[in-house]
Coordinates of C-alpha atoms and ligand atoms in Angstrom, one line a residue:
M1 CA 155.7 -60.7 -37.7
T2 CA 155.8 -57.8 -36.4
D3 CA 153.2 -57.0 -32.8
F4 CA 153.1 -53.1 -34.1
H5 CA 150.7 -52.6 -30.9
L6 CA 153.4 -53.6 -28.8
A7 CA 156.1 -51.7 -31.0
R8 CA 154.4 -48.5 -30.8
K9 CA 153.4 -48.7 -26.9
R10 CA 158.0 -49.2 -26.8
M11 CA 158.3 -46.4 -29.3
V12 CA 156.4 -44.0 -27.2
E13 CA 158.3 -45.5 -24.1
T14 CA 161.7 -45.4 -24.8
Q15 CA 161.9 -42.6 -27.3
I16 CA 159.0 -40.1 -26.3
I17 CA 158.3 -40.4 -22.3
R18 CA 162.5 -41.3 -21.8
R19 CA 163.4 -38.0 -23.0
G20 CA 161.3 -35.8 -21.9
I21 CA 158.0 -35.0 -24.0
R22 CA 155.3 -34.7 -21.6
D23 CA 152.5 -33.4 -23.4
P24 CA 149.8 -36.2 -22.6
A25 CA 147.9 -34.8 -25.8
V26 CA 151.0 -35.7 -27.9
I27 CA 151.8 -38.7 -26.2
R28 CA 148.0 -40.2 -26.8
A29 CA 148.2 -39.3 -30.3
M30 CA 151.4 -41.1 -30.8
S31 CA 150.2 -44.0 -28.8
S32 CA 146.9 -44.3 -31.3
V33 CA 148.0 -43.2 -34.9
P34 CA 149.6 -46.5 -36.9
R35 CA 152.9 -45.2 -37.7
H36 CA 153.9 -48.3 -39.8
L37 CA 151.0 -47.8 -42.5
F38 CA 152.4 -44.6 -43.6
V39 CA 155.8 -46.1 -44.7
E40 CA 156.0 -48.2 -47.3
E41 CA 155.1 -52.1 -47.2
A42 CA 159.5 -53.0 -47.2
F43 CA 159.3 -51.3 -44.2
Q44 CA 156.7 -51.8 -42.0
D45 CA 158.5 -53.6 -39.7
Q46 CA 161.6 -50.6 -38.8
A47 CA 158.0 -48.1 -38.9
Y48 CA 158.8 -48.0 -35.0
G49 CA 162.7 -47.5 -35.0
D50 CA 164.4 -44.2 -33.5
F51 CA 165.4 -42.9 -37.2
P52 CA 163.1 -41.0 -40.4
L53 CA 162.5 -43.8 -43.3
P54 CA 162.4 -43.0 -47.2
I55 CA 158.2 -42.4 -48.2
G56 CA 159.5 -42.4 -52.0
S57 CA 160.4 -39.1 -54.1
G58 CA 163.4 -38.9 -52.1
Q59 CA 161.3 -37.3 -49.1
T60 CA 161.4 -39.1 -45.4
I61 CA 159.4 -39.2 -42.5
S62 CA 160.6 -38.1 -39.3
Q63 CA 162.2 -39.5 -36.6
P64 CA 159.3 -40.6 -34.1
Y65 CA 161.1 -37.8 -31.1
I66 CA 161.1 -35.0 -33.7
V67 CA 157.4 -35.6 -34.4
A68 CA 156.9 -35.3 -30.8
L69 CA 159.3 -32.5 -30.3
M70 CA 157.8 -30.5 -32.8
T71 CA 154.1 -31.1 -32.5
S72 CA 154.6 -30.7 -28.2
S73 CA 156.7 -26.6 -29.0
L74 CA 153.0 -25.5 -31.0
R75 CA 151.7 -25.5 -27.8
L76 CA 148.2 -27.6 -28.8
T77 CA 145.3 -27.5 -26.6
G78 CA 142.5 -29.1 -29.1
V79 CA 140.6 -26.3 -30.5
E80 CA 143.4 -25.0 -32.8
R81 CA 143.2 -24.8 -36.9
V82 CA 146.4 -25.9 -38.0
L83 CA 148.6 -25.6 -41.3
E84 CA 151.2 -28.1 -41.7
I85 CA 154.4 -27.4 -44.7
G86 CA 155.3 -30.6 -46.2
T87 CA 152.7 -33.5 -45.8
G88 CA 155.1 -36.1 -47.1
S89 CA 153.9 -39.7 -45.7
G90 CA 150.6 -37.9 -44.1
Y91 CA 152.2 -38.7 -40.5
Q92 CA 152.4 -35.8 -38.9
T93 CA 149.4 -34.7 -40.4
A94 CA 147.3 -37.4 -38.7
V95 CA 149.0 -36.7 -35.6
L96 CA 148.2 -33.1 -35.4
A97 CA 144.3 -34.2 -36.6
E98 CA 144.4 -36.3 -33.5
I99 CA 144.8 -33.2 -31.4
A100 CA 143.7 -30.6 -33.3
E101 CA 140.5 -29.1 -34.4
R102 CA 141.7 -28.8 -38.0
V103 CA 144.4 -29.4 -40.4
V104 CA 145.2 -27.7 -43.3
T105 CA 148.3 -29.4 -45.1
V106 CA 150.4 -28.7 -47.8
E107 CA 152.4 -30.9 -50.5
R108 CA 154.7 -29.6 -53.3
I109 CA 154.7 -33.0 -54.7
S110 CA 151.8 -34.6 -56.4
S111 CA 152.1 -38.1 -55.7
L112 CA 152.8 -37.7 -52.4
V113 CA 149.6 -35.5 -51.8
K114 CA 147.0 -37.9 -54.2
K115 CA 148.7 -41.1 -51.5
T116 CA 148.5 -39.6 -48.3
R117 CA 144.9 -38.0 -49.2
R118 CA 143.4 -40.9 -50.3
L119 CA 145.2 -43.0 -46.7
L120 CA 144.4 -40.0 -44.6
E121 CA 140.7 -40.3 -45.6
E122 CA 140.7 -44.2 -45.2
L123 CA 141.9 -43.8 -41.5
G124 CA 139.2 -41.9 -41.0
Y125 CA 141.1 -38.4 -40.8
H126 CA 138.4 -36.1 -42.3
R127 CA 139.1 -32.7 -40.6
V128 CA 142.4 -32.8 -42.4
A129 CA 142.7 -30.7 -46.2
C130 CA 145.6 -31.8 -48.0
H131 CA 146.1 -29.0 -50.6
L132 CA 149.1 -29.3 -53.7
S133 CA 151.0 -26.2 -53.5
D134 CA 154.1 -24.3 -53.0
G135 CA 153.7 -24.1 -48.7
T136 CA 156.2 -21.6 -48.8
L137 CA 153.9 -18.8 -49.5
G138 CA 151.1 -20.5 -46.9
W139 CA 147.6 -21.1 -47.8
K140 CA 145.7 -18.0 -47.8
D141 CA 141.8 -19.3 -47.5
S142 CA 142.0 -21.1 -44.4
A143 CA 144.4 -18.5 -42.4
P144 CA 144.7 -17.1 -39.5
Y145 CA 146.2 -20.4 -38.2
D146 CA 146.6 -20.8 -34.2
A147 CA 149.9 -23.1 -35.1
I148 CA 152.1 -23.4 -38.5
L149 CA 154.5 -26.4 -38.5
V150 CA 157.0 -26.7 -41.2
T151 CA 158.1 -29.7 -41.8
A152 CA 161.1 -29.4 -43.9
G153 CA 164.6 -27.1 -43.4
S154 CA 164.5 -23.2 -44.5
P155 CA 166.8 -20.9 -45.3
E156 CA 165.1 -18.1 -43.5
I157 CA 161.4 -17.9 -41.7
P158 CA 158.9 -17.2 -45.2
A159 CA 157.7 -14.2 -43.9
E160 CA 154.4 -15.1 -45.7
L161 CA 153.7 -17.8 -43.1
V162 CA 154.0 -15.3 -40.5
E163 CA 151.6 -13.3 -41.8
Q164 CA 149.4 -16.3 -41.6
L165 CA 149.5 -16.9 -38.1
A166 CA 146.8 -15.4 -35.7
D167 CA 147.8 -13.1 -33.1
G168 CA 149.5 -15.5 -30.1
G169 CA 150.0 -17.7 -32.6
R170 CA 153.2 -20.3 -32.9
L171 CA 155.4 -21.2 -35.9
V172 CA 157.7 -24.5 -35.7
I173 CA 160.0 -24.6 -38.6
P174 CA 164.1 -25.7 -39.0
V175 CA 166.2 -22.9 -40.2
G176 CA 169.7 -23.5 -41.3
T177 CA 171.9 -24.1 -44.2
R178 CA 171.0 -27.8 -46.1
R179 CA 172.6 -30.0 -43.9
H180 CA 172.1 -29.0 -40.2
Q181 CA 169.2 -26.4 -39.2
V182 CA 168.0 -25.3 -35.4
L183 CA 164.5 -25.8 -35.1
K184 CA 162.7 -22.4 -34.0
R185 CA 159.5 -21.5 -32.7
V186 CA 158.3 -17.8 -34.0
T187 CA 155.7 -16.8 -31.6
R188 CA 153.2 -13.5 -33.2
D189 CA 152.5 -11.2 -30.5
G190 CA 151.0 -7.8 -32.9
D191 CA 153.0 -6.8 -35.6
R192 CA 156.0 -8.1 -33.6
K193 CA 157.6 -11.5 -33.1
N194 CA 159.5 -13.7 -30.8
V195 CA 161.9 -16.2 -32.0
E196 CA 163.6 -18.6 -30.0
D197 CA 165.6 -21.9 -30.5
L198 CA 164.6 -25.1 -29.9
G199 CA 167.4 -27.5 -30.9
G200 CA 169.8 -28.6 -33.5
C201 CA 168.0 -30.7 -36.1
V202 CA 168.4 -32.3 -39.9
F203 CA 165.5 -32.4 -42.5
V204 CA 165.0 -32.8 -46.3
P205 CA 165.2 -28.9 -47.9
L206 CA 162.2 -26.8 -48.3
I207 CA 161.4 -25.9 -51.8
G208 CA 159.9 -22.7 -53.4
H209 CA 159.9 -19.1 -53.3
S210 CA 161.5 -18.2 -49.9
G211 CA 162.4 -21.6 -49.4
W212 CA 164.9 -23.1 -51.6
K213 CA 165.4 -23.2 -54.9
E214 CA 165.3 -26.0 -57.0
E215 CA 168.6 -25.2 -58.5
E216 CA 170.6 -24.1 -55.6
L217 CA 170.5 -27.7 -54.6
Ligands
SAH1 N1 155.8 -34.6 -41.9 C1 156.2 -35.3 -43.3 C2 157.5 -35.0 -43.4 C3 157.9 -35.3 -45.1 S1 159.4 -34.8 -45.6 C4 156.2 -37.1 -42.8 O1 155.6 -37.3 -41.7 O2 156.2 -37.6 -43.6 C5 159.5 -32.9 -46.0 C6 158.2 -32.5 -47.4 O3 158.6 -31.2 -47.4 C7 158.4 -33.7 -48.3 O4 157.4 -34.4 -48.8 C8 158.3 -32.5 -49.2 O5 158.5 -32.9 -50.5 C9 157.8 -31.5 -48.6 N2 158.1 -29.7 -49.5 C10 159.2 -29.6 -49.3 N3 159.1 -28.4 -50.1 C11 158.3 -28.0 -49.7 C12 156.9 -26.7 -50.7 N4 157.7 -25.5 -50.8 N5 155.6 -26.6 -50.3 C13 155.2 -27.9 -49.7 N6 155.5 -28.7 -49.5 C14 157.6 -28.9 -49.7

């Protein structure tokens, strides 16, 4: 049987710290979230491997390093209200919830929302709200957000998400083609936005109003 605790410790050392992630809050969060509970049982013994895994409905749980990179790029200090688009398995949600004050997460596939809402509740992540909706429109009711994380690849930066950022807030989003994206960090500065490139990545498509249209895929 796999020793999940040991596998997680190794994952953090070899995939996260050794590759240059320094943020202590991210290291702490990824050392404690039980990633194996967010994948299907058949994949549990591979949960701490250096790759994404299928989570059903044609979607994937991101590779651990990508979760660490995205989370640290948000520069969270612990007091933030965070919006996540693309709940999926809820693993990234749990990592955010370990660090932030409050997490609102939006997913477009109903079966994933139901399953993940239950799991996060069971694991005691009570400061998380999971909604079924098109996340390219954000989640207006709880805006503004100090940080917004999109975990699916988009053809553009959705204007609604930038509008729902607090002044000084950060949006991290993969932007590009279906097959390849660049991770971007958008920092809101009043009415202006500052955009930085953080490196290449590959995500499943963000489908919706300001994302890809289903018929384009
Ligand atoms: N953060 C997730 C990654 C899931 S993959 C995890 O750790 O498991 C990306 C997810 O984005 C998929 O579940 C997909 O259904 C969802 N998604 C795609 N377009 C979306 C949209 N417009 N609104 C909300 N979720 C979306």
